[in-house]
Amino acid sequence: MKKKVEDLDIGTGTNISELVSNMYDSGGFVAKNVGLAVQILEDMFSGEYLNFLSFPACIVSTGTRGILKEAVKRELFDVVITTCGTLDHDLARTWEDYYHGTFEADD
């Protein structure tokens, strides 16, 4: 326990990038981990690493598909690993709109 907890300063000149980067120093669980995630992403995209993206097919049937699509289009990852179901979900989203469901729905 050597790292001191620092208060976040959200003065008028603070932008969102600075705020998120400073969250690591604020301690706690969520804020610190958001800040750590930003540091990891900065390291990942520094060009020094071979970046892998791995995900299950189920998230392609959700709005997360847009993030995955953009990440691949921008070539943010060197290697993409997924399951065959990804193709099925992607094609289904291309042909028809998907709608929110509920667990209580009667199949």
CSV table of C-alpha atoms in Angstrom, one decimal:
chain,number,residue,atom,x,y,z
A,1,MET,CA,0.0,0.0,0.0
A,2,LYS,CA,2.4,2.6,-1.2
A,3,LYS,CA,0.3,4.4,-3.8
A,4,LYS,CA,-1.5,7.4,-2.5
A,5,VAL,CA,-5.2,8.0,-3.4
A,6,GLU,CA,-5.5,11.2,-5.4
A,7,ASP,CA,-8.6,13.3,-5.8
A,8,LEU,CA,-9.9,13.8,-9.3
A,9,ASP,CA,-9.8,17.4,-10.5
A,10,ILE,CA,-12.6,18.2,-12.9
A,11,GLY,CA,-11.8,21.9,-13.5
A,12,THR,CA,-13.1,23.8,-16.5
A,13,GLY,CA,-10.0,22.8,-18.6
A,14,THR,CA,-10.3,19.0,-17.9
A,15,ASN,CA,-11.3,17.0,-21.0
A,16,ILE,CA,-12.7,13.4,-20.9
A,17,SER,CA,-9.4,11.9,-22.0
A,18,GLU,CA,-7.5,13.5,-19.0
A,19,LEU,CA,-10.3,12.5,-16.6
A,20,VAL,CA,-10.3,8.9,-17.6
A,21,SER,CA,-6.5,8.7,-17.6
A,22,ASN,CA,-6.5,10.2,-14.1
A,23,MET,CA,-9.0,7.8,-12.8
A,24,TYR,CA,-6.3,5.2,-12.2
A,25,ASP,CA,-4.8,7.5,-9.5
A,26,SER,CA,-8.1,8.0,-7.7
A,27,GLY,CA,-8.2,4.5,-6.3
A,28,GLY,CA,-11.4,2.5,-5.7
A,29,PHE,CA,-12.4,-0.4,-7.9
A,30,VAL,CA,-14.2,0.8,-11.0
A,31,ALA,CA,-12.4,4.1,-11.6
A,32,LYS,CA,-9.0,2.6,-11.1
A,33,ASN,CA,-9.8,-0.3,-13.5
A,34,VAL,CA,-11.1,2.1,-16.1
A,35,GLY,CA,-7.8,4.0,-15.9
A,36,LEU,CA,-5.9,0.8,-16.1
A,37,ALA,CA,-7.9,-0.3,-19.1
A,38,VAL,CA,-6.9,3.0,-20.9
A,39,GLN,CA,-3.3,2.4,-20.1
A,40,ILE,CA,-3.5,-1.1,-21.5
A,41,LEU,CA,-5.2,0.1,-24.7
A,42,GLU,CA,-2.5,2.8,-25.1
A,43,ASP,CA,0.2,0.1,-24.7
A,44,MET,CA,-1.6,-2.2,-27.1
A,45,PHE,CA,-1.8,0.3,-29.9
A,46,SER,CA,1.7,1.7,-29.5
A,47,GLY,CA,2.9,-0.6,-32.3
A,48,GLU,CA,5.1,-2.7,-30.2
A,49,TYR,CA,2.7,-5.7,-29.8
A,50,LEU,CA,0.9,-8.2,-31.9
A,51,ASN,CA,-2.8,-7.7,-30.9
A,52,PHE,CA,-5.3,-10.5,-30.8
A,53,LEU,CA,-9.1,-10.0,-30.7
A,54,SER,CA,-11.0,-13.1,-29.6
A,55,PHE,CA,-14.8,-13.2,-29.0
A,56,PRO,CA,-17.8,-15.6,-29.1
A,57,ALA,CA,-20.4,-15.4,-31.7
A,58,CYS,CA,-23.2,-14.3,-29.4
A,59,ILE,CA,-22.0,-10.7,-29.1
A,60,VAL,CA,-22.3,-10.2,-32.8
A,61,SER,CA,-26.1,-10.5,-32.5
A,62,THR,CA,-26.0,-7.4,-30.2
A,63,GLY,CA,-25.1,-3.8,-30.7
A,64,THR,CA,-21.5,-4.7,-29.8
A,65,ARG,CA,-21.2,-5.9,-33.5
A,66,GLY,CA,-20.7,-2.2,-34.4
A,67,ILE,CA,-17.6,-1.9,-32.2
A,68,LEU,CA,-16.2,-5.2,-33.6
A,69,LYS,CA,-16.9,-4.1,-37.2
A,70,GLU,CA,-15.2,-0.8,-36.7
A,71,ALA,CA,-12.2,-2.3,-34.9
A,72,VAL,CA,-11.6,-4.7,-37.8
A,73,LYS,CA,-12.2,-2.1,-40.4
A,74,ARG,CA,-9.6,0.2,-38.7
A,75,GLU,CA,-7.2,-2.7,-38.5
A,76,LEU,CA,-6.8,-2.3,-34.7
A,77,PHE,CA,-6.1,-6.0,-34.3
A,78,ASP,CA,-3.6,-8.1,-36.1
A,79,VAL,CA,-5.4,-11.4,-35.5
A,80,VAL,CA,-9.1,-12.1,-35.0
A,81,ILE,CA,-10.2,-15.4,-33.5
A,82,THR,CA,-13.9,-16.3,-33.3
A,83,THR,CA,-16.4,-19.1,-33.7
A,84,CYS,CA,-18.3,-20.2,-36.8
A,85,GLY,CA,-21.5,-18.8,-35.3
A,86,THR,CA,-20.1,-15.3,-35.9
A,87,LEU,CA,-20.8,-15.7,-39.6
A,88,ASP,CA,-24.3,-16.8,-38.9
A,89,HIS,CA,-25.1,-13.9,-36.6
A,90,ASP,CA,-23.5,-11.4,-39.0
A,91,LEU,CA,-25.4,-12.6,-42.0
A,92,ALA,CA,-28.7,-12.6,-40.0
A,93,ARG,CA,-28.0,-9.0,-39.0
A,94,THR,CA,-27.3,-8.1,-42.6
A,95,TRP,CA,-30.5,-9.6,-43.9
A,96,GLU,CA,-33.0,-8.5,-41.2
A,97,ASP,CA,-33.3,-6.2,-38.2
A,98,TYR,CA,-32.9,-7.8,-34.8
A,99,TYR,CA,-35.2,-6.8,-31.9
A,100,HIS,CA,-34.8,-6.9,-28.1
A,101,GLY,CA,-36.3,-10.0,-26.6
A,102,THR,CA,-37.1,-11.2,-23.1
A,103,PHE,CA,-36.4,-14.4,-21.2
A,104,GLU,CA,-40.1,-14.7,-20.5
A,105,ALA,CA,-41.0,-14.9,-24.2
A,106,ASP,CA,-42.9,-18.0,-25.2
A,107,ASP,CA,-41.1,-19.8,-28.0
